[in-house]
Amino acid sequence: AQSVSQHNHHVILSEAASLELGCNYSYGGTVNLFWYVQYPGQHLQLLLKYFSGDPLVKGIKGFEAEFIKSKFSFNLRKPSVQWSDTAEYFCAVNARGNNRLAFGKGNQVVVIP
Amino acid sequence: KAGVTQTPRYLIKTRGQQVTLSCSPISGHRSVSWYQQTPGQGLQFLFEYFSETQRNKGNFPGRFSGRQFSNSRSEMNVSTLELGDSALYLCASSLDWDRQGSYTFGSGTRLTVV
């Protein structure tokens, strides 16, 4: 079964700072990778996804993630955060051909105005 | 278009009781998955249904069950509730079986077992 690790569960940063959240997964086969975001009081929303092709994926709201197969990583980045980026971010993976998602424990990100 | 609708939003039950949660997927979506979210364990997969058939099941005891109807609406049932079943239960829908995890999530049902 797949597993996902996210580090630095609580991140506090100021507006305009850069954000990088790490995600590592363990699974030997082909995977699909996702980042979901949960804003305060809202439901989980898909931020971006990687199925195949260019390992640098761009998502909504200026977020991007890079898939590094050799490192089993899918790190999320944003060059300049805003107060509205305060949310919990979840990395998820599923094995190709299986819709069962394995989630990381999440990163609680607080952006101070 | 309407999103994924879960009812009820909040539930309080006592130990030993059973509970049924409902999920209406986005119109046209045929795949429905259920997840349990707790502070300690995070988001854990419960099961997935497609065209009224259970396709995948997570590592939960048999007290957790589900079904899907012909209109793609899904229900999950938890019998003989335990305190540890207190959680946010999330439903997610996808257009097709092969949409590979690109799910739209509902707001969840918050279950509290006392």
PDB file of C-alpha atoms in Angstrom:
ATOM      1  CA  ALA A   1       0.000   0.000   0.000  1.00  0.00           C
ATOM      2  CA  GLN A   2       1.093   3.543  -0.631  1.00  0.00           C
ATOM      3  CA  SER A   3       2.056   5.939   2.160  1.00  0.00           C
ATOM      4  CA  VAL A   4       2.659   9.665   2.104  1.00  0.00           C
ATOM      5  CA  SER A   5       4.848  11.785   4.372  1.00  0.00           C
ATOM      6  CA  GLN A   6       4.512  15.492   4.880  1.00  0.00           C
ATOM      7  CA  HIS A   7       6.899  17.326   7.178  1.00  0.00           C
ATOM      8  CA  ASN A   8       6.669  20.602   9.078  1.00  0.00           C
ATOM      9  CA  HIS A   9       3.043  20.167   9.930  1.00  0.00           C
ATOM     10  CA  HIS A  10       2.721  23.772  11.104  1.00  0.00           C
ATOM     11  CA  VAL A  11       4.152  26.561   8.984  1.00  0.00           C
ATOM     12  CA  ILE A  12       3.889  30.247   9.824  1.00  0.00           C
ATOM     13  CA  LEU A  13       5.124  32.849   7.409  1.00  0.00           C
ATOM     14  CA  SER A  14       4.597  36.454   6.403  1.00  0.00           C
ATOM     15  CA  GLU A  15       2.906  37.681   3.268  1.00  0.00           C
ATOM     16  CA  ALA A  16       5.184  37.792   0.221  1.00  0.00           C
ATOM     17  CA  ALA A  17       7.384  35.034   1.654  1.00  0.00           C
ATOM     18  CA  SER A  18       7.992  31.936  -0.422  1.00  0.00           C
ATOM     19  CA  LEU A  19       6.392  28.648   0.529  1.00  0.00           C
ATOM     20  CA  GLU A  20       7.631  25.138  -0.059  1.00  0.00           C
ATOM     21  CA  LEU A  21       5.920  22.070   1.363  1.00  0.00           C
ATOM     22  CA  GLY A  22       7.569  18.704   1.111  1.00  0.00           C
ATOM     23  CA  CYS A  23       5.820  15.493   0.150  1.00  0.00           C
ATOM     24  CA  ASN A  24       7.383  12.067  -0.097  1.00  0.00           C
ATOM     25  CA  TYR A  25       5.599   8.873  -0.956  1.00  0.00           C
ATOM     26  CA  SER A  26       6.461   5.236  -0.813  1.00  0.00           C
ATOM     27  CA  TYR A  27       5.253   3.025  -3.612  1.00  0.00           C
ATOM     28  CA  GLY A  28       7.224   1.108  -6.168  1.00  0.00           C
ATOM     29  CA  GLY A  29       4.842   1.367  -9.098  1.00  0.00           C
ATOM     30  CA  THR A  30       3.435   4.155 -11.231  1.00  0.00           C
ATOM     31  CA  VAL A  31       1.512   6.738  -9.285  1.00  0.00           C
ATOM     32  CA  ASN A  32      -0.654   9.781  -9.714  1.00  0.00           C
ATOM     33  CA  LEU A  33       0.078  12.677  -7.375  1.00  0.00           C
ATOM     34  CA  PHE A  34      -2.115  15.426  -5.999  1.00  0.00           C
ATOM     35  CA  TRP A  35      -2.148  18.414  -3.723  1.00  0.00           C
ATOM     36  CA  TYR A  36      -5.450  19.307  -2.093  1.00  0.00           C
ATOM     37  CA  VAL A  37      -6.153  22.432  -0.052  1.00  0.00           C
ATOM     38  CA  GLN A  38      -8.686  22.978   2.692  1.00  0.00           C
ATOM     39  CA  TYR A  39      -9.381  26.632   3.472  1.00  0.00           C
ATOM     40  CA  PRO A  40     -10.880  27.431   6.892  1.00  0.00           C
ATOM     41  CA  GLY A  41     -14.502  26.316   6.943  1.00  0.00           C
ATOM     42  CA  GLN A  42     -14.413  24.979   3.417  1.00  0.00           C
ATOM     43  CA  HIS A  43     -14.230  21.579   1.787  1.00  0.00           C
ATOM     44  CA  LEU A  44     -11.161  19.957   0.273  1.00  0.00           C
ATOM     45  CA  GLN A  45     -10.313  21.369  -3.125  1.00  0.00           C
ATOM     46  CA  LEU A  46      -7.922  20.084  -5.755  1.00  0.00           C
ATOM     47  CA  LEU A  47      -4.939  22.413  -6.085  1.00  0.00           C
ATOM     48  CA  LEU A  48      -3.010  20.531  -8.753  1.00  0.00           C
ATOM     49  CA  LYS A  49      -2.320  17.036 -10.014  1.00  0.00           C
ATOM     50  CA  TYR A  50       0.321  15.057 -11.862  1.00  0.00           C
ATOM     51  CA  PHE A  51      -0.478  12.055 -14.015  1.00  0.00           C
ATOM     52  CA  SER A  52       2.327  12.044 -16.587  1.00  0.00           C
ATOM     53  CA  GLY A  53       4.400  14.307 -18.822  1.00  0.00           C
ATOM     54  CA  ASP A  54       6.116  17.498 -17.655  1.00  0.00           C
ATOM     55  CA  PRO A  55       7.122  16.909 -14.018  1.00  0.00           C
ATOM     56  CA  LEU A  56       6.596  20.587 -13.224  1.00  0.00           C
ATOM     57  CA  VAL A  57       2.896  21.079 -12.732  1.00  0.00           C
ATOM     58  CA  LYS A  58       1.135  24.402 -12.377  1.00  0.00           C
ATOM     59  CA  GLY A  59      -2.067  24.671 -10.418  1.00  0.00           C
ATOM     60  CA  ILE A  60      -4.508  27.287  -9.307  1.00  0.00           C
ATOM     61  CA  LYS A  61      -3.659  30.469  -7.397  1.00  0.00           C
ATOM     62  CA  GLY A  62      -0.004  30.506  -8.447  1.00  0.00           C
ATOM     63  CA  PHE A  63       0.930  27.152  -6.930  1.00  0.00           C
ATOM     64  CA  GLU A  64       3.214  24.689  -8.653  1.00  0.00           C
ATOM     65  CA  ALA A  65       4.671  21.303  -7.786  1.00  0.00           C
ATOM     66  CA  GLU A  66       7.576  19.292  -9.076  1.00  0.00           C
ATOM     67  CA  PHE A  67       7.594  15.527  -9.363  1.00  0.00           C
ATOM     68  CA  ILE A  68      11.049  14.034  -8.816  1.00  0.00           C
ATOM     69  CA  LYS A  69      10.693  10.338  -9.469  1.00  0.00           C
ATOM     70  CA  SER A  70      14.159   9.407  -8.175  1.00  0.00           C
ATOM     71  CA  LYS A  71      13.367  11.035  -4.836  1.00  0.00           C
ATOM     72  CA  PHE A  72       9.743   9.870  -4.639  1.00  0.00           C
ATOM     73  CA  SER A  73       8.846  13.496  -3.998  1.00  0.00           C
ATOM     74  CA  PHE A  74       6.164  15.928  -5.097  1.00  0.00           C
ATOM     75  CA  ASN A  75       6.920  19.223  -3.391  1.00  0.00           C
ATOM     76  CA  LEU A  76       4.549  22.160  -3.529  1.00  0.00           C
ATOM     77  CA  ARG A  77       5.781  25.721  -4.032  1.00  0.00           C
ATOM     78  CA  LYS A  78       4.496  29.248  -4.239  1.00  0.00           C
ATOM     79  CA  PRO A  79       6.928  32.139  -4.743  1.00  0.00           C
ATOM     80  CA  SER A  80       4.946  34.750  -2.841  1.00  0.00           C
ATOM     81  CA  VAL A  81       2.127  33.839  -0.455  1.00  0.00           C
ATOM     82  CA  GLN A  82      -0.886  35.904   0.475  1.00  0.00           C
ATOM     83  CA  TRP A  83      -2.955  36.003   3.627  1.00  0.00           C
ATOM     84  CA  SER A  84      -5.672  34.132   1.703  1.00  0.00           C
ATOM     85  CA  ASP A  85      -3.319  31.146   1.347  1.00  0.00           C
ATOM     86  CA  THR A  86      -3.877  30.342   5.019  1.00  0.00           C
ATOM     87  CA  ALA A  87      -5.152  26.780   4.853  1.00  0.00           C
ATOM     88  CA  GLU A  88      -4.299  23.138   5.365  1.00  0.00           C
ATOM     89  CA  TYR A  89      -2.520  21.469   2.482  1.00  0.00           C
ATOM     90  CA  PHE A  90      -2.647  17.744   1.814  1.00  0.00           C
ATOM     91  CA  CYS A  91      -0.483  15.705  -0.488  1.00  0.00           C
ATOM     92  CA  ALA A  92      -2.093  12.548  -1.875  1.00  0.00           C
ATOM     93  CA  VAL A  93      -1.111   9.652  -4.089  1.00  0.00           C
ATOM     94  CA  ASN A  94      -2.849   6.768  -5.767  1.00  0.00           C
ATOM     95  CA  ALA A  95      -1.477   3.851  -7.684  1.00  0.00           C
ATOM     96  CA  ARG A  96      -2.177   4.026 -11.387  1.00  0.00           C
ATOM     97  CA  GLY A  97      -5.408   2.136 -12.036  1.00  0.00           C
ATOM     98  CA  ASN A  98      -6.618   2.398  -8.454  1.00  0.00           C
ATOM     99  CA  ASN A  99      -8.767   5.278  -7.267  1.00  0.00           C
ATOM    100  CA  ARG A 100      -7.909   4.786  -3.622  1.00  0.00           C
ATOM    101  CA  LEU A 101      -6.123   7.915  -2.422  1.00  0.00           C
ATOM    102  CA  ALA A 102      -3.512   7.836   0.327  1.00  0.00           C
ATOM    103  CA  PHE A 103      -3.172  11.212   2.031  1.00  0.00           C
ATOM    104  CA  GLY A 104      -0.376  12.748   4.037  1.00  0.00           C
ATOM    105  CA  LYS A 105      -1.145  14.182   7.470  1.00  0.00           C
ATOM    106  CA  GLY A 106      -1.291  17.713   6.064  1.00  0.00           C
ATOM    107  CA  ASN A 107       0.522  21.011   6.541  1.00  0.00           C
ATOM    108  CA  GLN A 108      -1.237  23.759   8.454  1.00  0.00           C
ATOM    109  CA  VAL A 109      -0.042  26.991   6.844  1.00  0.00           C
ATOM    110  CA  VAL A 110      -0.709  30.359   8.472  1.00  0.00           C
ATOM    111  CA  VAL A 111       0.168  33.511   6.555  1.00  0.00           C
ATOM    112  CA  ILE A 112       0.519  36.627   8.665  1.00  0.00           C
ATOM    113  CA  PRO A 113      -0.509  39.873   6.975  1.00  0.00           C
TER     114      PRO A 113
ATOM    115  CA  LYS B   1     -23.508  23.125 -11.036  1.00  0.00           C
ATOM    116  CA  ALA B   2     -24.254  21.850  -7.552  1.00  0.00           C
ATOM    117  CA  GLY B   3     -21.359  20.308  -5.676  1.00  0.00           C
ATOM    118  CA  VAL B   4     -21.190  17.143  -3.660  1.00  0.00           C
ATOM    119  CA  THR B   5     -23.897  17.236  -0.998  1.00  0.00           C
ATOM    120  CA  GLN B   6     -23.564  15.404   2.282  1.00  0.00           C
ATOM    121  CA  THR B   7     -26.291  15.091   4.858  1.00  0.00           C
ATOM    122  CA  PRO B   8     -26.570  15.609   7.681  1.00  0.00           C
ATOM    123  CA  ARG B   9     -23.804  18.111   8.424  1.00  0.00           C
ATOM    124  CA  TYR B  10     -23.629  17.218  12.105  1.00  0.00           C
ATOM    125  CA  LEU B  11     -24.629  14.166  14.105  1.00  0.00           C
ATOM    126  CA  ILE B  12     -24.379  13.223  17.742  1.00  0.00           C
ATOM    127  CA  LYS B  13     -24.867   9.560  18.608  1.00  0.00           C
ATOM    128  CA  THR B  14     -24.276   7.411  21.649  1.00  0.00           C
ATOM    129  CA  ARG B  15     -22.060   4.370  21.824  1.00  0.00           C
ATOM    130  CA  GLY B  16     -23.666   1.239  20.492  1.00  0.00           C
ATOM    131  CA  GLN B  17     -26.031   3.040  18.152  1.00  0.00           C
ATOM    132  CA  GLN B  18     -25.824   2.917  14.391  1.00  0.00           C
ATOM    133  CA  VAL B  19     -25.708   5.782  11.925  1.00  0.00           C
ATOM    134  CA  THR B  20     -26.321   6.319   8.221  1.00  0.00           C
ATOM    135  CA  LEU B  21     -24.683   9.112   6.283  1.00  0.00           C
ATOM    136  CA  SER B  22     -25.755  10.227   2.839  1.00  0.00           C
ATOM    137  CA  CYS B  23     -23.879  11.594  -0.148  1.00  0.00           C
ATOM    138  CA  SER B  24     -25.249  12.992  -3.391  1.00  0.00           C
ATOM    139  CA  PRO B  25     -22.504  13.299  -6.011  1.00  0.00           C
ATOM    140  CA  ILE B  26     -22.227  15.940  -8.677  1.00  0.00           C
ATOM    141  CA  SER B  27     -24.781  15.264 -11.397  1.00  0.00           C
ATOM    142  CA  GLY B  28     -23.338  12.825 -13.901  1.00  0.00           C
ATOM    143  CA  HIS B  29     -20.595  11.553 -11.596  1.00  0.00           C
ATOM    144  CA  ARG B  30     -20.701   7.812 -11.156  1.00  0.00           C
ATOM    145  CA  SER B  31     -17.792   7.167  -8.800  1.00  0.00           C
ATOM    146  CA  VAL B  32     -18.181   7.917  -5.098  1.00  0.00           C
ATOM    147  CA  SER B  33     -15.552   7.470  -2.408  1.00  0.00           C
ATOM    148  CA  TRP B  34     -15.709   7.866   1.355  1.00  0.00           C
ATOM    149  CA  TYR B  35     -12.941   9.024   3.669  1.00  0.00           C
ATOM    150  CA  GLN B  36     -12.657   9.381   7.421  1.00  0.00           C
ATOM    151  CA  GLN B  37     -10.761  12.417   8.748  1.00  0.00           C
ATOM    152  CA  THR B  38      -9.512  12.556  12.333  1.00  0.00           C
ATOM    153  CA  PRO B  39      -6.832  14.711  13.984  1.00  0.00           C
ATOM    154  CA  GLY B  40      -4.755  11.666  14.865  1.00  0.00           C
ATOM    155  CA  GLN B  41      -5.007   9.513  11.756  1.00  0.00           C
ATOM    156  CA  GLY B  42      -5.654  12.174   9.127  1.00  0.00           C
ATOM    157  CA  LEU B  43      -7.597  11.229   6.014  1.00  0.00           C
ATOM    158  CA  GLN B  44      -8.178   7.529   5.586  1.00  0.00           C
ATOM    159  CA  PHE B  45      -9.899   5.767   2.723  1.00  0.00           C
ATOM    160  CA  LEU B  46     -13.052   3.857   3.606  1.00  0.00           C
ATOM    161  CA  PHE B  47     -14.462   2.579   0.316  1.00  0.00           C
ATOM    162  CA  GLU B  48     -15.278   3.442  -3.267  1.00  0.00           C
ATOM    163  CA  TYR B  49     -18.329   2.696  -5.358  1.00  0.00           C
ATOM    164  CA  PHE B  50     -18.836   2.823  -9.082  1.00  0.00           C
ATOM    165  CA  SER B  51     -22.063   1.896 -10.827  1.00  0.00           C
ATOM    166  CA  GLU B  52     -23.483   0.441  -7.609  1.00  0.00           C
ATOM    167  CA  THR B  53     -20.475  -1.847  -7.104  1.00  0.00           C
ATOM    168  CA  GLN B  54     -17.877  -1.555  -4.390  1.00  0.00           C
ATOM    169  CA  ARG B  55     -14.530  -1.269  -6.176  1.00  0.00           C
ATOM    170  CA  ASN B  56     -12.200  -0.691  -3.272  1.00  0.00           C
ATOM    171  CA  LYS B  57     -12.331  -1.068   0.476  1.00  0.00           C
ATOM    172  CA  GLY B  58     -10.009   0.387   3.077  1.00  0.00           C
ATOM    173  CA  ASN B  59      -8.775  -1.151   6.303  1.00  0.00           C
ATOM    174  CA  PHE B  60     -11.805  -0.560   8.464  1.00  0.00           C
ATOM    175  CA  PRO B  61     -13.782  -3.121  10.459  1.00  0.00           C
ATOM    176  CA  GLY B  62     -16.928  -4.663   9.091  1.00  0.00           C
ATOM    177  CA  ARG B  63     -19.020  -2.249  11.178  1.00  0.00           C
ATOM    178  CA  PHE B  64     -18.394   0.218   8.363  1.00  0.00           C
ATOM    179  CA  SER B  65     -20.408  -0.476   5.255  1.00  0.00           C
ATOM    180  CA  GLY B  66     -21.766   1.380   2.306  1.00  0.00           C
ATOM    181  CA  ARG B  67     -23.812   1.172  -0.815  1.00  0.00           C
ATOM    182  CA  GLN B  68     -24.547   3.081  -3.967  1.00  0.00           C
ATOM    183  CA  PHE B  69     -27.880   3.490  -5.655  1.00  0.00           C
ATOM    184  CA  SER B  70     -28.741   3.538  -9.335  1.00  0.00           C
ATOM    185  CA  ASN B  71     -28.785   7.353  -9.319  1.00  0.00           C
ATOM    186  CA  SER B  72     -25.174   7.279  -7.967  1.00  0.00           C
ATOM    187  CA  ARG B  73     -26.190   8.541  -4.544  1.00  0.00           C
ATOM    188  CA  SER B  74     -24.324   6.740  -1.817  1.00  0.00           C
ATOM    189  CA  GLU B  75     -24.820   5.945   1.822  1.00  0.00           C
ATOM    190  CA  MET B  76     -22.435   4.708   4.425  1.00  0.00           C
ATOM    191  CA  ASN B  77     -23.459   2.987   7.611  1.00  0.00           C
ATOM    192  CA  VAL B  78     -21.597   2.506  10.850  1.00  0.00           C
ATOM    193  CA  SER B  79     -23.063   0.026  13.297  1.00  0.00           C
ATOM    194  CA  THR B  80     -22.311  -0.412  16.985  1.00  0.00           C
ATOM    195  CA  LEU B  81     -20.695   2.983  17.253  1.00  0.00           C
ATOM    196  CA  GLU B  82     -17.538   3.427  19.308  1.00  0.00           C
ATOM    197  CA  LEU B  83     -16.050   6.628  20.716  1.00  0.00           C
ATOM    198  CA  GLY B  84     -13.207   6.320  18.222  1.00  0.00           C
ATOM    199  CA  ASP B  85     -15.631   6.627  15.336  1.00  0.00           C
ATOM    200  CA  SER B  86     -15.972  10.328  16.068  1.00  0.00           C
ATOM    201  CA  ALA B  87     -14.668  11.986  12.934  1.00  0.00           C
ATOM    202  CA  LEU B  88     -15.422  14.042   9.883  1.00  0.00           C
ATOM    203  CA  TYR B  89     -16.688  11.741   7.142  1.00  0.00           C
ATOM    204  CA  LEU B  90     -16.029  13.008   3.658  1.00  0.00           C
ATOM    205  CA  CYS B  91     -17.589  11.933   0.427  1.00  0.00           C
ATOM    206  CA  ALA B  92     -15.980  12.587  -2.937  1.00  0.00           C
ATOM    207  CA  SER B  93     -17.295  12.054  -6.429  1.00  0.00           C
ATOM    208  CA  SER B  94     -15.669  11.650  -9.802  1.00  0.00           C
ATOM    209  CA  LEU B  95     -16.977  11.470 -13.322  1.00  0.00           C
ATOM    210  CA  ASP B  96     -15.633   8.086 -14.305  1.00  0.00           C
ATOM    211  CA  TRP B  97     -13.852   5.090 -12.909  1.00  0.00           C
ATOM    212  CA  ASP B  98     -10.650   6.076 -14.672  1.00  0.00           C
ATOM    213  CA  ARG B  99     -10.480   9.650 -13.364  1.00  0.00           C
ATOM    214  CA  GLN B 100      -7.627   8.559 -11.164  1.00  0.00           C
ATOM    215  CA  GLY B 101      -8.336  10.347  -7.947  1.00  0.00           C
ATOM    216  CA  SER B 102      -9.427  13.735  -9.292  1.00  0.00           C
ATOM    217  CA  TYR B 103     -12.291  13.891  -6.912  1.00  0.00           C
ATOM    218  CA  THR B 104     -14.602  16.695  -5.850  1.00  0.00           C
ATOM    219  CA  PHE B 105     -15.162  16.569  -2.118  1.00  0.00           C
ATOM    220  CA  GLY B 106     -18.232  17.433  -0.095  1.00  0.00           C
ATOM    221  CA  SER B 107     -18.179  19.449   3.123  1.00  0.00           C
ATOM    222  CA  GLY B 108     -18.507  16.329   5.208  1.00  0.00           C
ATOM    223  CA  THR B 109     -20.615  15.005   8.049  1.00  0.00           C
ATOM    224  CA  ARG B 110     -19.219  15.636  11.519  1.00  0.00           C
ATOM    225  CA  LEU B 111     -20.053  12.610  13.664  1.00  0.00           C
ATOM    226  CA  THR B 112     -19.629  12.806  17.414  1.00  0.00           C
ATOM    227  CA  VAL B 113     -20.057   9.645  19.456  1.00  0.00           C
ATOM    228  CA  VAL B 114     -20.670  10.148  23.167  1.00  0.00           C
TER     229      VAL B 114
END
